mmCIF file of C-alpha atoms in Angstrom:
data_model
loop_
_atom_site.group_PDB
_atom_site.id
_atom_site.type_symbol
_atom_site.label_atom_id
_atom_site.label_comp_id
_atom_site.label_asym_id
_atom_site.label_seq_id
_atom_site.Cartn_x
_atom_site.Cartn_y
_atom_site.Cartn_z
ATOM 1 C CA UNK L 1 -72.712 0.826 -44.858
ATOM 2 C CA UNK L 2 -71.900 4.709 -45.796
ATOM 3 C CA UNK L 3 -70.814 6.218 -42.582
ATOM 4 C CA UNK L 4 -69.810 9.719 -41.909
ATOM 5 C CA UNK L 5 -68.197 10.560 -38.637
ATOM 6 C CA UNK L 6 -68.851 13.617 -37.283
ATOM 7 C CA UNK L 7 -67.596 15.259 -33.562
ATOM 8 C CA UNK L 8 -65.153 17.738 -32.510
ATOM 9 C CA UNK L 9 -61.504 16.971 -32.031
ATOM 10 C CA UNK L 10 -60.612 14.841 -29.508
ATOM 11 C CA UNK L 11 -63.997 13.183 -29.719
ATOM 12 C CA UNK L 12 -61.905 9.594 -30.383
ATOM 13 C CA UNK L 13 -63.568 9.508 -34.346
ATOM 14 C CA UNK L 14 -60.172 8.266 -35.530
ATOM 15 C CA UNK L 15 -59.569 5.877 -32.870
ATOM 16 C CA UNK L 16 -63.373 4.033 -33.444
ATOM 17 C CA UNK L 17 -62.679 4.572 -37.436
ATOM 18 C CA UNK L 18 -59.604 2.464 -36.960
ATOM 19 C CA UNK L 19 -61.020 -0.145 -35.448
ATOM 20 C CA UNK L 20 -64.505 -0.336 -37.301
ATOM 21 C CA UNK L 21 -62.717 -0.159 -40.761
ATOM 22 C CA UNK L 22 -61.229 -3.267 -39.549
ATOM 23 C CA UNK L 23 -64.372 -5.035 -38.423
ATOM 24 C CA UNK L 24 -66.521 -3.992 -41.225
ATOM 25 C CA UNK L 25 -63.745 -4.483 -43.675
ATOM 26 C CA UNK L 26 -64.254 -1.023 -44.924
ATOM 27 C CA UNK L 27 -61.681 1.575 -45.475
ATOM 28 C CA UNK L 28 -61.259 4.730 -43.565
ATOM 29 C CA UNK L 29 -60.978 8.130 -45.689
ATOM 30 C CA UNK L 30 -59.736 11.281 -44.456
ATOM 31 C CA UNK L 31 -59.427 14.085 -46.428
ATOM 32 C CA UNK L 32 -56.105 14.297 -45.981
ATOM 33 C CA UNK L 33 -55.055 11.145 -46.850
ATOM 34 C CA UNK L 34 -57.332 11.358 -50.422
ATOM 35 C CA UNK L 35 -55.096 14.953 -50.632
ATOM 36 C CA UNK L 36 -52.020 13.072 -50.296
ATOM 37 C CA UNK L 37 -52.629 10.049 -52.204
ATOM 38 C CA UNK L 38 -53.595 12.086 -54.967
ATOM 39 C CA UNK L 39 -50.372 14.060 -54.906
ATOM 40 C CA UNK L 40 -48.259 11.098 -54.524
ATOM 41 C CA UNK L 41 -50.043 9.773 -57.979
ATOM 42 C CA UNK L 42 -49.702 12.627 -59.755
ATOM 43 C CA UNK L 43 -53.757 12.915 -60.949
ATOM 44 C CA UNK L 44 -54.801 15.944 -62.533
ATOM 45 C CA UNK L 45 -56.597 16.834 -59.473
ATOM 46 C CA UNK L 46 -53.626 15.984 -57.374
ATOM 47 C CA UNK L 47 -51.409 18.375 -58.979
ATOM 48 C CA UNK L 48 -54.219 21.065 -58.877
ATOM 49 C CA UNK L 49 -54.240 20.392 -55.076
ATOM 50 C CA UNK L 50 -50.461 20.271 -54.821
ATOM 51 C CA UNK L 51 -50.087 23.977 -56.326
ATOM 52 C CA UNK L 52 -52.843 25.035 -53.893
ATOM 53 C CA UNK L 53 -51.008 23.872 -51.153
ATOM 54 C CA UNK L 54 -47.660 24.778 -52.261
ATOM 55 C CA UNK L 55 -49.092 28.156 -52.691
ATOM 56 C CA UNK L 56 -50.415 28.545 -48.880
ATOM 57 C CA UNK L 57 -53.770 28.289 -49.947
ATOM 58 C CA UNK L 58 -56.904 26.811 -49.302
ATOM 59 C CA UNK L 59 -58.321 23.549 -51.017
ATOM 60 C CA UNK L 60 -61.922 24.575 -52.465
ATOM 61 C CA UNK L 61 -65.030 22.798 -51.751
ATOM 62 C CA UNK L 62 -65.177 21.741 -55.581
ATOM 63 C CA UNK L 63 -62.031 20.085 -55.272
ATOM 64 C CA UNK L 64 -62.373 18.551 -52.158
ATOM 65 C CA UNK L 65 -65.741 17.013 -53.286
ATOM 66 C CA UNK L 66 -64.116 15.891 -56.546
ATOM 67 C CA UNK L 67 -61.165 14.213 -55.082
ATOM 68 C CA UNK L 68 -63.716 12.161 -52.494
ATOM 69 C CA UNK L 69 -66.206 11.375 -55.468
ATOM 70 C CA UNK L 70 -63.105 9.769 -57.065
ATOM 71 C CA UNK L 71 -62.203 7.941 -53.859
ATOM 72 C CA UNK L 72 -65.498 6.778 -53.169
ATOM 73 C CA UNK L 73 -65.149 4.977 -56.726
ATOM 74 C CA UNK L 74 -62.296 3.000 -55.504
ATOM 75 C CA UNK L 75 -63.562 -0.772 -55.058
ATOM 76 C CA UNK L 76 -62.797 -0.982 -52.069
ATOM 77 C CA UNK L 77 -65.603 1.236 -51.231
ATOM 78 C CA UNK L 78 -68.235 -1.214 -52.885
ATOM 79 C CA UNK L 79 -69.087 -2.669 -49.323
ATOM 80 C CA UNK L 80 -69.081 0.713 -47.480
ATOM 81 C CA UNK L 81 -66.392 3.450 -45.931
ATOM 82 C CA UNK L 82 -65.873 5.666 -43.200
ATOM 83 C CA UNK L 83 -65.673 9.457 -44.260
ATOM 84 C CA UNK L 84 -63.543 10.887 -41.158
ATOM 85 C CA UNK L 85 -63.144 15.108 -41.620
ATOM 86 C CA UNK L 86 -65.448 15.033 -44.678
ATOM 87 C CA UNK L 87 -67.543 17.190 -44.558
ATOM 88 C CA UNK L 88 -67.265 19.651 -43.093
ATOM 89 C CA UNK L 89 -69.567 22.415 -44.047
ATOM 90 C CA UNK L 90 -73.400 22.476 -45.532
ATOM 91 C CA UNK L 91 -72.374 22.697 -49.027
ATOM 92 C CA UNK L 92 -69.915 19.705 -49.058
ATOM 93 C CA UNK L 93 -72.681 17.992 -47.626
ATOM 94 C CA UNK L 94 -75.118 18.983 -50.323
ATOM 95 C CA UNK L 95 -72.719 17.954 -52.854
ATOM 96 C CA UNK L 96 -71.864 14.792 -51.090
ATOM 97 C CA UNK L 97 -75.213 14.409 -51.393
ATOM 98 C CA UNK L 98 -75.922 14.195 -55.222
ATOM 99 C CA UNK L 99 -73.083 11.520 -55.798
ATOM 100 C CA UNK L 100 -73.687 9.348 -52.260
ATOM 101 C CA UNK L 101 -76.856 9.826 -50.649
ATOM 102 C CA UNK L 102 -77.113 6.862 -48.838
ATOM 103 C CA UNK L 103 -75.468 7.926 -45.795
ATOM 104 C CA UNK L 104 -75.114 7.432 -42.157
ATOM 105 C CA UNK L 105 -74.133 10.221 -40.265
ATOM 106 C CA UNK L 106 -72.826 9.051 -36.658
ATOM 107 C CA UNK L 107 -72.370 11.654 -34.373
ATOM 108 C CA UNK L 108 -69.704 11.758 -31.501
ATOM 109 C CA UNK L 109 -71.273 13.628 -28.542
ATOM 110 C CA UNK L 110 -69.151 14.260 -25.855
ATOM 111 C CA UNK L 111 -68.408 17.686 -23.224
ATOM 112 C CA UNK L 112 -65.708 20.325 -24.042
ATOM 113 C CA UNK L 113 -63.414 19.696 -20.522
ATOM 114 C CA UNK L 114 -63.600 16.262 -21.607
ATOM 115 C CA UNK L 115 -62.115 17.087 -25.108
ATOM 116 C CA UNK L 116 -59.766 19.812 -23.496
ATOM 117 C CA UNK L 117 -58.647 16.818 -20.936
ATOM 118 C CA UNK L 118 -57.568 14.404 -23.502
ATOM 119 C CA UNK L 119 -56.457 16.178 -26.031
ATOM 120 C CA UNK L 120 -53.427 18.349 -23.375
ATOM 121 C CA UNK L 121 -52.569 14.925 -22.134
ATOM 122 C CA UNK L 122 -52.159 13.554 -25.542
ATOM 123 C CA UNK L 123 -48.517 12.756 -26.712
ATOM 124 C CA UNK L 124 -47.293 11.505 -29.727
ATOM 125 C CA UNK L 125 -44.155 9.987 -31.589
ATOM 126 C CA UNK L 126 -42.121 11.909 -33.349
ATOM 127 C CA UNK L 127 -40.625 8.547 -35.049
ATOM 128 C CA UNK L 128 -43.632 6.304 -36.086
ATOM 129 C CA UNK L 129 -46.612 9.035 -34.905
ATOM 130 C CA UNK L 130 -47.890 6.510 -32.393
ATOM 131 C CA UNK L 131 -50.616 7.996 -29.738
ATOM 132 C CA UNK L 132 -50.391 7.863 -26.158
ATOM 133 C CA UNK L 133 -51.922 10.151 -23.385
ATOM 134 C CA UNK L 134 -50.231 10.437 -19.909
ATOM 135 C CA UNK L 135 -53.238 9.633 -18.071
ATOM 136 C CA UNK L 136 -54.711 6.772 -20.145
ATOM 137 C CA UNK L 137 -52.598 5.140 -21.823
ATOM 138 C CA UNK L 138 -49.104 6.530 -20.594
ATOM 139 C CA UNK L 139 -45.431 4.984 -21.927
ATOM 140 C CA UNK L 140 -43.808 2.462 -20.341
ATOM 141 C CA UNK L 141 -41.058 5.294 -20.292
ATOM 142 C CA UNK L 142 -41.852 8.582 -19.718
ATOM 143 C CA UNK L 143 -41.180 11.047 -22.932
ATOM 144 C CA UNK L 144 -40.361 7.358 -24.791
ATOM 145 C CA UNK L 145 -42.461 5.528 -27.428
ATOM 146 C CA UNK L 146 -43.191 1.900 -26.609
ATOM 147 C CA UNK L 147 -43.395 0.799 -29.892
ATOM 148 C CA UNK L 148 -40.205 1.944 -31.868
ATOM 149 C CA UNK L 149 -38.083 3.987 -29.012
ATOM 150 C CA UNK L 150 -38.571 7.003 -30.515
ATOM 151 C CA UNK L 151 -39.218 10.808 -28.420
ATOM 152 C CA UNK L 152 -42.538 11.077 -27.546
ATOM 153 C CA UNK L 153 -44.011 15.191 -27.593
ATOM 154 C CA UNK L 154 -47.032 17.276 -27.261
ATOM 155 C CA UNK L 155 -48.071 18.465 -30.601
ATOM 156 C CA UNK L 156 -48.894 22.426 -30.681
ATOM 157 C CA UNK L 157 -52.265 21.854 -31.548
ATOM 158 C CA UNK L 158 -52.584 20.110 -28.076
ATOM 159 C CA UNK L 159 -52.026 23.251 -26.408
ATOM 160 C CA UNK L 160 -54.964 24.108 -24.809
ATOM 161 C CA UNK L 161 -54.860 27.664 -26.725
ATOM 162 C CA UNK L 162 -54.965 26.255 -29.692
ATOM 163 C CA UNK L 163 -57.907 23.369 -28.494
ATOM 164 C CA UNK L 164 -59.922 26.413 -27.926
ATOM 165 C CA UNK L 165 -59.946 27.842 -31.273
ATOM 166 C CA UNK L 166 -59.952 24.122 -33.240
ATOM 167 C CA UNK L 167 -63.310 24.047 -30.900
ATOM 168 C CA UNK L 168 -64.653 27.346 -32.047
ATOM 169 C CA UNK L 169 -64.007 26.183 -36.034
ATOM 170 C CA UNK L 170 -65.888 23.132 -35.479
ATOM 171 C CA UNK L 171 -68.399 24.769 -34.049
ATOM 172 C CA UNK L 172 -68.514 27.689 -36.257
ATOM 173 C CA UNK L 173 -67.919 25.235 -39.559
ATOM 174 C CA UNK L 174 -68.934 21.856 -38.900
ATOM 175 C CA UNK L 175 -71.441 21.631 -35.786
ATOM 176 C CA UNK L 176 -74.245 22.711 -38.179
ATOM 177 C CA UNK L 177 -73.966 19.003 -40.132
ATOM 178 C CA UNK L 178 -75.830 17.801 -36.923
ATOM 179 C CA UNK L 179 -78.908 19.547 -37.677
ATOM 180 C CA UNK L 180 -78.503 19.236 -41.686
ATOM 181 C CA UNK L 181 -78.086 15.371 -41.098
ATOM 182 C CA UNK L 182 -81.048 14.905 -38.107
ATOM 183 C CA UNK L 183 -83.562 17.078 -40.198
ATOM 184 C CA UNK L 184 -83.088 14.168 -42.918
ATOM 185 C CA UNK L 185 -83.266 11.374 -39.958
ATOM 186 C CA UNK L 186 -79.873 10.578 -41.077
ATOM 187 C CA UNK L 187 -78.055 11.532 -37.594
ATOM 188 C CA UNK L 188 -77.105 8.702 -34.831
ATOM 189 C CA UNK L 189 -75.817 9.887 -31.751
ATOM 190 C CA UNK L 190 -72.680 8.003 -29.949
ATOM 191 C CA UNK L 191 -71.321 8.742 -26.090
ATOM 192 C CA UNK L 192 -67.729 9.044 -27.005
ATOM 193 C CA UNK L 193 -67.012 9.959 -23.884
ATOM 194 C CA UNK L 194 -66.492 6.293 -23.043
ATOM 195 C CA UNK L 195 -63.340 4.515 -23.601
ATOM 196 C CA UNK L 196 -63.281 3.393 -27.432
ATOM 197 C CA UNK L 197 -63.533 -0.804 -27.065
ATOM 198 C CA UNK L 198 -66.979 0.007 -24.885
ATOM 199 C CA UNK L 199 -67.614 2.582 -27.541
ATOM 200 C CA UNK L 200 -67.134 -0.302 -30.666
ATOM 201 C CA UNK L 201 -69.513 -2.469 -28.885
ATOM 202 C CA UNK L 202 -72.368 -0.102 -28.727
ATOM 203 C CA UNK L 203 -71.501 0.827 -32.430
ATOM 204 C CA UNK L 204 -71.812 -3.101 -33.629
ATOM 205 C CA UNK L 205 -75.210 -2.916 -31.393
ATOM 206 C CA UNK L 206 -76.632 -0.084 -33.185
ATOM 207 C CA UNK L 207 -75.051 -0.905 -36.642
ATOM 208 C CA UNK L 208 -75.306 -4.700 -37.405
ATOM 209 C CA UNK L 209 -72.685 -5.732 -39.699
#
């Protein structure tokens, strides 16, 4: 199956995406990993993207959809994928569209102090980029990774100022791929509020492998 994920951050989409890639034997694609795969080969449309970058700017939608078209014609998307942060906006969807219409768009619903909550508490190694949070899944150590030693620190996109405004871009950018993807009864809603194992067994429930 073609899934897209699709919730604000903190909504756990990476977490689930993880472990359903795993289940479902499909890979999980974010945009930035297609980015930096693409720069680390050297494609044509890797060094476009690496200039971009390099120059401060702003990857363009026609890029961006190139670079997943090419992805997506990886075989080891034959069986299915997880698109995690793509896309984002109406017209990446529409071209998404004309090369992979056979989608499923799954949803993440969940409240903002929820969001707020987890992502504050969130901390992550500075070492190996492991993820804790200090009220759900804390270190064995305080401020110390469990699984390579390394220091453990808030990221400054965890700081609730800057939650706020990632919040207002998804809303602003992304939130309107919910009604784009139910008006084509191509939207499933999950509660990610709950904890993400209870969350992968109502996924398998409503998406038979």
């Amino acid at each position: 199956m073609n899934f897209i994920f699709l919730g604000p951050p903190g909504a756990g989409k990476g977490s689930l995406a993880v472990k359903v890639a795993k289940d479902y034997n499909i890979p999980h694609i974010s945009t930035g990993d297609i980015f930096r795969a693409a720069i680390k080969n050297q494609t044509e449309l890797g060094k476009k993207v690496k200039s971009i970058i390099d120059a401060g700017g702003l990857v363009s939608d026609d890029i961006t959809c190139a670079l997943v078209q090419e992805r997506l014609a990886e075989p080891d998307c034959k069986n299915g994928f997880i698109l995690d942060g793509f896309p984002r906006t109406i017209p990446q969807a529409d071209e998404l569209g004309k090369f992979c219409p056979d989608v499923t768009c799954v949803n993440f619903t969940i409240a903002d102090d929820i969001v707020i909550k987890r992502l504050s508490t969130r901390r992550v190694c500075k070492k190996c980029g492991a993820n804790f949070n200090i009220l759900t899944k804390a270190p064995k150590v305080e401020g110390v990774c469990d699984e390579c030693g390394g220091e453990l620190y808030q990221r400054d996109d965890d700081k609730q100022e800057s939650i706020l405004h990632r919040m207002d871009v998804y809303r602003e950018q992304t939130e309107p791929l919910i009604a784009y993807y139910r008006a084509k009864n191509k939207l499933t809603d999950v509660d990610a509020a709950i904890e993400t194992d209870d969350l992968l067994v109502e996924f398998k429930k409503m998406f038979k492998n």
